[in-house]
XYZ file of C-alpha atoms in Angstrom:
585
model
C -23.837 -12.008 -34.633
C -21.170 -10.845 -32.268
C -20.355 -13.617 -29.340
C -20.774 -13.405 -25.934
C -17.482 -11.689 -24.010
C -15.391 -14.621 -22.182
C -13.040 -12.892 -19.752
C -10.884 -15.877 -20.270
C -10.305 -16.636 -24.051
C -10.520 -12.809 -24.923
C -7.449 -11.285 -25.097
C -8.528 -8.287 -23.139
C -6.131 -7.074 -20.628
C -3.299 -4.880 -21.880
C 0.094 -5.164 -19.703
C 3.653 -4.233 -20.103
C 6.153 -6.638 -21.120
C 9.735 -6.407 -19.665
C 11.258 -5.262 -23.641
C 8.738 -1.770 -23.054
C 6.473 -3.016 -25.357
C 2.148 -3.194 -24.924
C 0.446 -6.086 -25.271
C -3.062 -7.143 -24.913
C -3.656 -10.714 -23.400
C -5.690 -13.300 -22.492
C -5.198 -14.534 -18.331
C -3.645 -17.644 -19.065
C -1.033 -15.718 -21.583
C 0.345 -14.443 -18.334
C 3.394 -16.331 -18.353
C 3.761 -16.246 -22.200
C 7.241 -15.447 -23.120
C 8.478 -15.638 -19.738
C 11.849 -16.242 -19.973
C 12.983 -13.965 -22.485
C 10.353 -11.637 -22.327
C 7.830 -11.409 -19.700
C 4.550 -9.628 -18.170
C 5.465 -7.042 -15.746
C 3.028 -4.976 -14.901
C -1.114 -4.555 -16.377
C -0.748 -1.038 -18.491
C -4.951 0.056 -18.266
C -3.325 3.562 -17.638
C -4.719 3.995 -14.521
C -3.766 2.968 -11.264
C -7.206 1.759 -9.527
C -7.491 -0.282 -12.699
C -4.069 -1.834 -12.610
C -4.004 -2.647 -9.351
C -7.571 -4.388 -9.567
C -6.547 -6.486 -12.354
C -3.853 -7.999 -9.929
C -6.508 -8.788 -7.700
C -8.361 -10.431 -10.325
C -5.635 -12.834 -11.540
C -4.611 -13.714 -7.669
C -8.596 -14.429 -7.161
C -8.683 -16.386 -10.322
C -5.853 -18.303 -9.484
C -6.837 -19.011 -5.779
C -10.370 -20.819 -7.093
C -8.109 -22.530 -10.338
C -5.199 -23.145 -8.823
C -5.558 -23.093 -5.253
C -4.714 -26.889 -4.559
C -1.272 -26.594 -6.395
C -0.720 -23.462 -4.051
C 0.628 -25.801 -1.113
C 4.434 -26.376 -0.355
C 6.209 -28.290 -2.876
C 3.857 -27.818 -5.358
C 3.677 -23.867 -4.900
C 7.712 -23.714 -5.151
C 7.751 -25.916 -8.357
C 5.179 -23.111 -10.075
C 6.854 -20.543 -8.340
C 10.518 -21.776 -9.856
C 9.031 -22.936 -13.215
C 6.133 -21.384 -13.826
C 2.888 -22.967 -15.986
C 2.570 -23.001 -19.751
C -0.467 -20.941 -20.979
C -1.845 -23.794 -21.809
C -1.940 -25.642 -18.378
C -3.254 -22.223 -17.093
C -6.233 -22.405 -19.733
C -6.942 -25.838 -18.705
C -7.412 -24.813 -14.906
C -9.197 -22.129 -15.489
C -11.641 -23.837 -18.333
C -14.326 -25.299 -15.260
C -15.053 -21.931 -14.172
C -15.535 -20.482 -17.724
C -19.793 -19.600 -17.341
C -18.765 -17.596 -14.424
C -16.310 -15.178 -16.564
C -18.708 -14.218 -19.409
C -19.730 -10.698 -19.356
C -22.545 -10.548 -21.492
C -25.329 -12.702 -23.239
C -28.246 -14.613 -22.099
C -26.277 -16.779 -18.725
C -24.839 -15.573 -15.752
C -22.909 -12.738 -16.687
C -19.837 -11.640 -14.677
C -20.200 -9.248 -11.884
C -23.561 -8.568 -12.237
C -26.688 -9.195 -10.824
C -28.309 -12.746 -11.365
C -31.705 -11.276 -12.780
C -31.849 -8.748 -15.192
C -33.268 -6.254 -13.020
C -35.345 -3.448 -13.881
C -33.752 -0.620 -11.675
C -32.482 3.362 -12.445
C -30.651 3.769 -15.892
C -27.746 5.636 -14.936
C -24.609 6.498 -17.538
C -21.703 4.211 -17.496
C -19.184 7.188 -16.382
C -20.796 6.150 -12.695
C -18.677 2.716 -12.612
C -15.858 4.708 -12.196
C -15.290 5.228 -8.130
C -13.839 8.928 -8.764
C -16.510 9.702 -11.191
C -19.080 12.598 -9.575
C -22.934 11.078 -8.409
C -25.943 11.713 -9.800
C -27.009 13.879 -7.522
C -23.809 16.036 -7.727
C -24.394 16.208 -11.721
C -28.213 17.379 -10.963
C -26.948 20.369 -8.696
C -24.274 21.099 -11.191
C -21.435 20.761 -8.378
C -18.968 18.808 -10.158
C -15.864 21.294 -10.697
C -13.124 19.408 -10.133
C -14.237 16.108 -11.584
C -16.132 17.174 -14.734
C -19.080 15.049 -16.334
C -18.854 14.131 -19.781
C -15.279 12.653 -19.657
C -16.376 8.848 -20.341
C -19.352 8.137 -22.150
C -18.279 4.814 -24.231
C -16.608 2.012 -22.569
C -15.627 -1.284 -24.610
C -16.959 -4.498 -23.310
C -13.170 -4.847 -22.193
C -13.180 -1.873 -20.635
C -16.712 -2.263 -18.830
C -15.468 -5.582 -17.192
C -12.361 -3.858 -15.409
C -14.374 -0.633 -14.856
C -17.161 -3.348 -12.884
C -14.999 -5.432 -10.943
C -12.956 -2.126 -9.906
C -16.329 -0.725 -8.169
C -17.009 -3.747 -6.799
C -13.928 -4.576 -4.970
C -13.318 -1.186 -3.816
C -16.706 0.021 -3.156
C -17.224 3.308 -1.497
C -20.510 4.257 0.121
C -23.168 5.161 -2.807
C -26.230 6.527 -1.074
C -29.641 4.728 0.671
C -29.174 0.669 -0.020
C -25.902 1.395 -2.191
C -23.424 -1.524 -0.329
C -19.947 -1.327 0.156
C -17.511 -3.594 -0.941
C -16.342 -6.599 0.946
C -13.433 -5.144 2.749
C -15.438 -1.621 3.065
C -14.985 1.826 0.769
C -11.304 1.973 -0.348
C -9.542 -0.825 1.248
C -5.375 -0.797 0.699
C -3.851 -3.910 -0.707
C -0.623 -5.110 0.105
C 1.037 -7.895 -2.180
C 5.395 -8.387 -2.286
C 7.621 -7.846 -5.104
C 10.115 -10.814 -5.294
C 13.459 -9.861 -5.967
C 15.518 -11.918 -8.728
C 18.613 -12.235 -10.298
C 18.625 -10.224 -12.951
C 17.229 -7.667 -11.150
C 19.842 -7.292 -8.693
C 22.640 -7.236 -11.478
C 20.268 -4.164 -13.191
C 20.634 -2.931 -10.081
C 23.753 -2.524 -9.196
C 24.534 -0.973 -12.799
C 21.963 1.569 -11.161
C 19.123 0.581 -13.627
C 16.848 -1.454 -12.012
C 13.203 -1.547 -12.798
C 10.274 -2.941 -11.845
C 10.197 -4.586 -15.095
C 12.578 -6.800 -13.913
C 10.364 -9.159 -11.785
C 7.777 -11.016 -14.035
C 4.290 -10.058 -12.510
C 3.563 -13.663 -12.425
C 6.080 -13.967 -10.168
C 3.810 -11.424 -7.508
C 0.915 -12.683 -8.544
C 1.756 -16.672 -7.787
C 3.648 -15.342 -4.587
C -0.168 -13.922 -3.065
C -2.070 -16.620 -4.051
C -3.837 -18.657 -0.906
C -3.708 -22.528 -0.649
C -6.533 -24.648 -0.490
C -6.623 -27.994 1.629
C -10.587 -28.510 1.868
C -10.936 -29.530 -1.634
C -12.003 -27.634 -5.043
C -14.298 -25.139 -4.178
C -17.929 -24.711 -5.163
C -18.359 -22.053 -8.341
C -22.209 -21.338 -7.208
C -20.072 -20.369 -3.627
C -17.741 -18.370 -4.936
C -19.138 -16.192 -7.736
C -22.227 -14.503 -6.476
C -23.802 -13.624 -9.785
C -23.792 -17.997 -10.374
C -27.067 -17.393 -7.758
C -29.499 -15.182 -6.857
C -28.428 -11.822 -5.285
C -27.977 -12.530 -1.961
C -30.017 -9.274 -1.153
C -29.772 -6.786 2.397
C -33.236 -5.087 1.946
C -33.651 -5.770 5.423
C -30.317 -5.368 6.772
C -29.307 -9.058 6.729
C -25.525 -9.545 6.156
C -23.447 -12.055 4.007
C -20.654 -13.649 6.479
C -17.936 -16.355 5.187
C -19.506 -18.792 6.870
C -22.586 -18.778 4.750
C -20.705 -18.586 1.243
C -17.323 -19.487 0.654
C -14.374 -17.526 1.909
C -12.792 -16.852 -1.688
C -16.092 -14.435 -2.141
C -13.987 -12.083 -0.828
C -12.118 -11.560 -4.431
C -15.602 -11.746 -5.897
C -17.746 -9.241 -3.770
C -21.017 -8.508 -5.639
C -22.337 -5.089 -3.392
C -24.161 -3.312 -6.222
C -26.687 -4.495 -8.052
C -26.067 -3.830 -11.360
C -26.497 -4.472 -15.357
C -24.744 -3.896 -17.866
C -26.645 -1.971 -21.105
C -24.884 -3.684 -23.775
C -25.771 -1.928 -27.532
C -24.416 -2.096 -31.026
C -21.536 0.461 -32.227
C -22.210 0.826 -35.352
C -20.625 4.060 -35.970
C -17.420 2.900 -34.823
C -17.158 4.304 -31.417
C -13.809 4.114 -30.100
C -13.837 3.477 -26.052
C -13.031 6.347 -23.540
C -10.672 4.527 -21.768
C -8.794 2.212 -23.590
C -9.259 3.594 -27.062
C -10.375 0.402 -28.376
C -13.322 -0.224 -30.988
C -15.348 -2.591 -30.020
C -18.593 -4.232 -32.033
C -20.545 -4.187 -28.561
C -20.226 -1.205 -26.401
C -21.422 -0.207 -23.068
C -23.131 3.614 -22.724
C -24.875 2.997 -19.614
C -26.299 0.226 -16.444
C -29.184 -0.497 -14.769
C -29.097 -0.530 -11.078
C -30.980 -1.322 -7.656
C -29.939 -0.603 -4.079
C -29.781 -3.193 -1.372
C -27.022 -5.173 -2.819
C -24.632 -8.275 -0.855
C -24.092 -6.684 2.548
C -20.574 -8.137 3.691
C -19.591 -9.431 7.534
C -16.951 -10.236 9.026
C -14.405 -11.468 5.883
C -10.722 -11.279 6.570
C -9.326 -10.615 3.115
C -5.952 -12.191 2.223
C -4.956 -9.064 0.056
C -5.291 -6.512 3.143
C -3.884 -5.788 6.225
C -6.203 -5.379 9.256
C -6.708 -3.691 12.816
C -8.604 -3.930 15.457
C -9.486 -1.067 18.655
C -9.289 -3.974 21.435
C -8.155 -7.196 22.299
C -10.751 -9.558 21.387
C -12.634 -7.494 19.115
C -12.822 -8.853 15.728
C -10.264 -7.958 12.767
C -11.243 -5.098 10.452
C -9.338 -4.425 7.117
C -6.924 -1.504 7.080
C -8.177 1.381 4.493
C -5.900 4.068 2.319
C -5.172 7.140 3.802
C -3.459 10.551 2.230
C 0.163 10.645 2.131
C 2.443 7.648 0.787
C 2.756 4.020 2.360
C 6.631 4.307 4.079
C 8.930 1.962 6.420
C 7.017 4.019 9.700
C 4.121 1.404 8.624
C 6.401 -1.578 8.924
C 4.966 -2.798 11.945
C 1.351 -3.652 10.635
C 2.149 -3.770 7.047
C 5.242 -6.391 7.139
C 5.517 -7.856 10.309
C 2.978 -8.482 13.691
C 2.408 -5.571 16.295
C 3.981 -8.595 18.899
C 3.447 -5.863 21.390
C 0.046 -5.602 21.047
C -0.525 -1.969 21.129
C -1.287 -0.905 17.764
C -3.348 -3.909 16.951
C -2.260 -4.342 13.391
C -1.102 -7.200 11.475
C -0.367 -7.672 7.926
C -2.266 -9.079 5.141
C -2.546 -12.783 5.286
C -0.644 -12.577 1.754
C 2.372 -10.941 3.134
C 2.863 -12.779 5.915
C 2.436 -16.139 3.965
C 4.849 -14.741 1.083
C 7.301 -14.012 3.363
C 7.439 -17.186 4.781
C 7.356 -18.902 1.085
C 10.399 -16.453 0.331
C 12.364 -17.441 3.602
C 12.465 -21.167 2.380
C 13.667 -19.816 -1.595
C 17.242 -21.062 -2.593
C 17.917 -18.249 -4.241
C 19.031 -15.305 -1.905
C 18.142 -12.710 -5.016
C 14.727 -13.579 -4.262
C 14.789 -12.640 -1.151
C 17.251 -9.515 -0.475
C 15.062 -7.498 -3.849
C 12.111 -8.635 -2.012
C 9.600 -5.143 -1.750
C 6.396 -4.454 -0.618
C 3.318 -2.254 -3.005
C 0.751 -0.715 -1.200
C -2.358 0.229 -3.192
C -5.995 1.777 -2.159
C -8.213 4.782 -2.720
C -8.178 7.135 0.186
C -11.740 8.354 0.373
C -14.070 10.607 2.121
C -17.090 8.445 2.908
C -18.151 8.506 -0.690
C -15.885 10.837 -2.259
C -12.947 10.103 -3.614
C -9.384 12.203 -2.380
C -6.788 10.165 -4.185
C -5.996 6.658 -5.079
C -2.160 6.030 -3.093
C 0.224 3.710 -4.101
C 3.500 3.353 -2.578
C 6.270 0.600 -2.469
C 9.231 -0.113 -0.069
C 12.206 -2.390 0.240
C 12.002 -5.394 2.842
C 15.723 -7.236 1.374
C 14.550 -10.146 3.235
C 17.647 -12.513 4.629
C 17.173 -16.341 4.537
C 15.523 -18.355 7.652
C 18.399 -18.188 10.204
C 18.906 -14.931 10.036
C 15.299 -13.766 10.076
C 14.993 -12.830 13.654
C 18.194 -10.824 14.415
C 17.134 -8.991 11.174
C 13.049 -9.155 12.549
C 14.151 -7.661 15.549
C 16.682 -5.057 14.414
C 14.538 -3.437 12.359
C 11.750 -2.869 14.626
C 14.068 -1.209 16.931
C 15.465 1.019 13.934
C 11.624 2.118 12.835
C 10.923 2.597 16.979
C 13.952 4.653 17.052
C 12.618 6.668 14.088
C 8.931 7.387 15.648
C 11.291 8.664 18.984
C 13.364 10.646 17.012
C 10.486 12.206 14.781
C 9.006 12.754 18.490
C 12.170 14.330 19.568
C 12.134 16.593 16.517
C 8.589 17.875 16.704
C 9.170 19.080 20.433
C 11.943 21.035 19.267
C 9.986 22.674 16.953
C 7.507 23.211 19.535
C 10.237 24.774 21.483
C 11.501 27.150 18.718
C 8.558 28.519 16.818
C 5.833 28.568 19.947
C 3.399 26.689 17.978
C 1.510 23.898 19.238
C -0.029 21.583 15.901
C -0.162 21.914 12.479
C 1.545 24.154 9.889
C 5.385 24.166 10.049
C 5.276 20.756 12.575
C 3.417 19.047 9.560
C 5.925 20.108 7.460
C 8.811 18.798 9.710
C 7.501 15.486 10.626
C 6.938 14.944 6.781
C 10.404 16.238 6.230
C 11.820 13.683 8.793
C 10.119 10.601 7.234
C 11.203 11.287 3.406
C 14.461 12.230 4.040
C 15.448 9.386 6.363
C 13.223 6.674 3.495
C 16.237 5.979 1.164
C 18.434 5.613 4.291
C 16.309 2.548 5.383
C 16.430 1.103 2.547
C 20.111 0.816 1.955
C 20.563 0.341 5.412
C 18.383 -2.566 5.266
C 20.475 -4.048 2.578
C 23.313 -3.716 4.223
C 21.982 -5.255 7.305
C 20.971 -7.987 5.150
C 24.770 -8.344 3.681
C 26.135 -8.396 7.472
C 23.730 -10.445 8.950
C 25.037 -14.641 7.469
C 28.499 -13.808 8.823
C 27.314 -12.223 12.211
C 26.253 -14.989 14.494
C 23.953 -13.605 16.015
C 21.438 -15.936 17.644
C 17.318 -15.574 18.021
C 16.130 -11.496 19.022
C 19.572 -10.266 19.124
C 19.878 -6.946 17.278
C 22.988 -5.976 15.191
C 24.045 -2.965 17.007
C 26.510 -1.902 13.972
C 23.660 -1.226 11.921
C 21.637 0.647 15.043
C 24.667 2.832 15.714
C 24.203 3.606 12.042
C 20.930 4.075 12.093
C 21.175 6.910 14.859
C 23.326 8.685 12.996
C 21.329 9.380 9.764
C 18.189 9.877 12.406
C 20.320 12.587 13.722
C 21.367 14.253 10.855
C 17.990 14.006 9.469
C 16.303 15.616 12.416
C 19.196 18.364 12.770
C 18.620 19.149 8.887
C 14.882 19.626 9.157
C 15.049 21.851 12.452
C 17.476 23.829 10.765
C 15.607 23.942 7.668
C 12.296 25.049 9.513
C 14.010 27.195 12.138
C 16.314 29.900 10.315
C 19.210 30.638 13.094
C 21.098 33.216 10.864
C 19.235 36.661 12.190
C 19.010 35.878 15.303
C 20.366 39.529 16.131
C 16.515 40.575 14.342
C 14.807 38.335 17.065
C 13.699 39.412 20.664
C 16.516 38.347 22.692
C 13.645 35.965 24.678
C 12.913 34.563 21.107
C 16.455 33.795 19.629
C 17.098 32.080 23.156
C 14.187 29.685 22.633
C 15.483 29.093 19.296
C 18.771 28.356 20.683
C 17.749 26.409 23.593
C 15.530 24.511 21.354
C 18.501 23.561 18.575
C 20.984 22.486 21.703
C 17.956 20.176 23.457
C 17.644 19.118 20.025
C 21.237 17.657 19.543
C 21.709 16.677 23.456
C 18.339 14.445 22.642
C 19.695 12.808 19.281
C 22.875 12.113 21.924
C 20.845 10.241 24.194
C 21.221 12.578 27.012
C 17.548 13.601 29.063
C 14.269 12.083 29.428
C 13.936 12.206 25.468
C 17.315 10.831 24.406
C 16.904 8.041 27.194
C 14.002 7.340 25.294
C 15.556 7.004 21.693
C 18.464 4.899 22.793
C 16.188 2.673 24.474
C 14.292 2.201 21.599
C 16.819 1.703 19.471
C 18.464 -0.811 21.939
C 21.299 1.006 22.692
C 23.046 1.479 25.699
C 22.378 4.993 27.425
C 25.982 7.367 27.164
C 27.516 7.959 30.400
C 25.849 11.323 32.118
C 26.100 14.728 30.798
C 29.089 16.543 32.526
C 28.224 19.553 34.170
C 30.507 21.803 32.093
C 29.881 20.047 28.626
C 30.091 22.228 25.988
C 28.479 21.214 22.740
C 30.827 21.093 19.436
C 29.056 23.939 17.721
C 30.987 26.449 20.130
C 27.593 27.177 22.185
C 27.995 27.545 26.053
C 26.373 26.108 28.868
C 23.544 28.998 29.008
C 22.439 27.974 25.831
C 23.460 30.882 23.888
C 26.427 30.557 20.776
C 29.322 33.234 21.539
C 28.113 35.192 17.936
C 24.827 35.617 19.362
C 26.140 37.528 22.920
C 28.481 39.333 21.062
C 25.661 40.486 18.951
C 23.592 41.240 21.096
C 25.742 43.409 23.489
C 26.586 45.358 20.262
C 22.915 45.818 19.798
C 22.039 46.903 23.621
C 24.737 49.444 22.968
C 23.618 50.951 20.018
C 20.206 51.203 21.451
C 18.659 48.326 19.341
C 15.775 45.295 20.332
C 17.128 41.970 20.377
């Protein structure tokens, strides 16, 4: 007789250790070999499914661990992390809550072994097409047929994935606790070695043990151990919405937001006798899972702040609602919401409870390496209602400086990412200007442009800025104008780049004259902005923080040899040669 699944004694999560090499483990084998050898990163081959399983260890440690999570006790984990074995000894009280299968509670399921649709396992998967899109014979792009045999192993991550990310499913079909396709945010710590791997211009993420993330995200508790039949809904009966009635965190307790049980489901567990190999993992496993039973009207969720996500909110007063994916990668133009507080107030973001808390845990580190290889990952399916577009997962560097120098640094790169949005500004009404178009298209195409080729420049910039910033003095909000003056110079050379990229100035001759002016006037307003001169480059230096430059004279002349009308030399030459052969300019 095959036994009943444990999701904590089964070595069942494969993950990449720092050597290259797969491994398969158990949750407490997390820090196994983690000094010569570590975890780095879970290796399901897919990204929804990695980044779900670091949920699922940060949620696991916050109802295990939680107490130990607090000051001096967090650092001393943090800085020497737990055997195995004291990790299998926290986790051991909450063991009926972590089996998948059998005749108890079983793990992210519903409490009764409900008699609902039978639908084929494929539909765990969040990208997977619905039923009714199979009936109609619509699916296209996402074929049927692709999964049809999960391994228990596979089932579990393929369940808690839907339920933590939970799109919209139909009539009575919840969503998940934070909403369909909420982004996570967790940071990277830096360390030692990886700043030596670095600066031989091999550095990896494999150089940060994933514990090291995973411990850094993790929530203290100061209200005492927490209640299992609280925390893991399928401990009690379904807390069902048939009538519309929501779940808040005031009723249950707040770590149900790791836990989120929206869908009513079980699992159809069957023997494999012929040997079945999983879809996913390519496993064989005694038990498989071809199929679930499900019921609508699921945990309806209220008003949870999640510690994993950042959040926004319309108006002032209006409660806090988590921050979903969206198409296009995570970049430092969402550094305002995603690292630090809007302290302005007017895009009413903030970042995940996680990140802030990390980055004060990483402020009071020792070790500087910590702090200046510090990053941030951004994770979340970007969906359309209850499709699916893309799952987007981005990282970027914070090089965080110790606690005396956080606010000069704070405040100087806030200015640097508000110069950016002004300069981006700057560059789409140029573009404007040139090409006579008003959205879309080739001003898409620009402002993307603007924002991945100035991305690498942060980030060095930032390090630098971190470097400078111990031996500057500088004292509470006061930016370091070195690094600002910088800054405007690769925003300028960026946005000058792109224009001239998008708006070809070499045939001008080909051009109506009244269209290669445009193009001309457009490409001098352009650099006179990035100077600071005008309503628009008023505006970049001021949000940069830098002084305005002394007025405009009246006869300036640009450097590119262009005169005061606008026009370059070459192009009136040309075009008197063309008005007197009888050509259009």
């Amino acid at each position: 007789m095959v036994p009943p699944f444990s999701l904590l004694t089964e070595a069942w999560i494969p993950v990449l250790r720092a050597n290259g090499e797969a491994d398969l483990i158990r949750p407490a084998a997390i820090t196994d070999g983690i000094l010569d050898n570590p975890v780095v990163a879970p290796a399901w081959g897919r990204a929804d499914f990695d980044a779900a399983t670091r949920e699922f260890w940060i949620g696991l440690l916050a109802v295990a661990c939680g107490a130990r999570a607090k000051d001096a006790a967090w650092s001393a984990w943090f800085e020497t992390p737990p055997k195995p074995a004291e990790l299998d000894a926290a986790f051991a009280p909450l063991a009926r809550a972590f089996v998948l299968d059998g005749d108890g509670p079983r793990f992210g399921q519903d409490a009764e072994d409900i008699a609902g649709e039978v639908v084929p396992v494929s539909q765990l998967l969040i990208e997977a097409p619905g039923a009714n899109t199979v009936k109609r014979n619509l699916d296209h792009f996402v074929r049927r047929g692709g999964v049809e045999t999960l391994s228990r192993a596979g089932a579990a991550m393929a369940l808690f994935t839907l339920q933590t990310y939970a799109p919209s499913g139909g009539a009575g079909h919840r969503v998940s606790v934070r909403g369909g396709g909420p982004l996570t945010t967790l940071l990277i710590p830096g360390s030692a070695e990886a700043r030596k791997a670095r600066a031989a211009q091999e550095l990896r993420a494999a150089a940060v043990p994933l514990w090291s993330s995973l411990w850094l995200a993790v929530p203290s508790r100061t209200d005492g151990e927490p209640v299992p039949e609280r925390v893991f809904p399928w401990l009690v009966p379904t807390r069902v919405s048939d009538k519309g009635q929501p779940t808040t965190s005031d009723q249950v307790d707040p770590l149900q937001a790791f836990w989120g049980l929206p869908r009513r489901i079980r699992l159809v567990v069957e023997a494999n006798p012929g040997g079945r190999p999983c879809d996913l993992t390519g496993r064989i496993d005694p038990l498989v899972v071809r199929s679930y039973r499900t019921r609508p009207h699921g945990t309806s969720y209220a008003g949870f702040t999640h510690p994993l996500s950042p959040h926004y909110r319309t108006k002032p007063g209006e409660p806090w609602l988590p921050l979903h994916g969206q198409p296009g990668r995570i970049g430092y133009r969402h550094w305002v919401g995603l690292v630090v507080d809007d302290e302005e107030g007017k895009t009413g973001r903030r970042p995940a409870a996680a990140v802030r808390k990390g980055i004060d845990r990483l402020l009071d580190c020792d070790d500087p390496s910590v702090r200046l290889g510090t990053r941030l990952i951004a994770a979340g399916y970007d969906m359309d209602n209850m499709k699916a577009r893309d799952f987007v997962e981005s990282e970027m560097p914070l090089h965080l400086v110790g606690k005396a120098e956080f606010r000069p640094y704070d405040h100087t790169v806030r200015l640097m990412v508000r110069g950016a949005f002004e300069a981006e500004f700057i560059l789409r009404v140029s573009l404007k200007q040139a090409l006579a178009i008003e959205k879309g298209g080739l001003l898409d195409l620009g402002r993307g442009r603007f924002w991945e080729r100035t991305e690498a420049g942060f980030g060095r910039t930032l390090e630098e800025l971190s470097e400078a910033l111990p031996g500057a003095g500088l004292m509470a909000d006061t930016p370091h104008h070195p690094t600002l003056e910088q800054w405007l110079r690769q925003l300028r050379k960026a946005a000058t780049e792109v224009f001239k990229e998008l708006v070809p100035v070499e045939d001008l001759t080909d051009l109506r004259q009244s269209v290669a002016a445009e193009r001309v006037k457009a490409e001098i307003g352009l650099d006179w902005a990035m100077r600071g001169y005008g309503k628009l480059g008023q505006a970049l230096f001021d949000a940069l923080g830098l002084p305005r430059p002394e007025a405009k004279p009246k006869d300036a002349k640009p450097k590119d040899g262009k005169s005061k009308d606008g026009k370059s030399k070459d192009l009136k030459t040309e075009t008197k040669a063309k008005k007197a052969k009888g050509g259009r300019t």
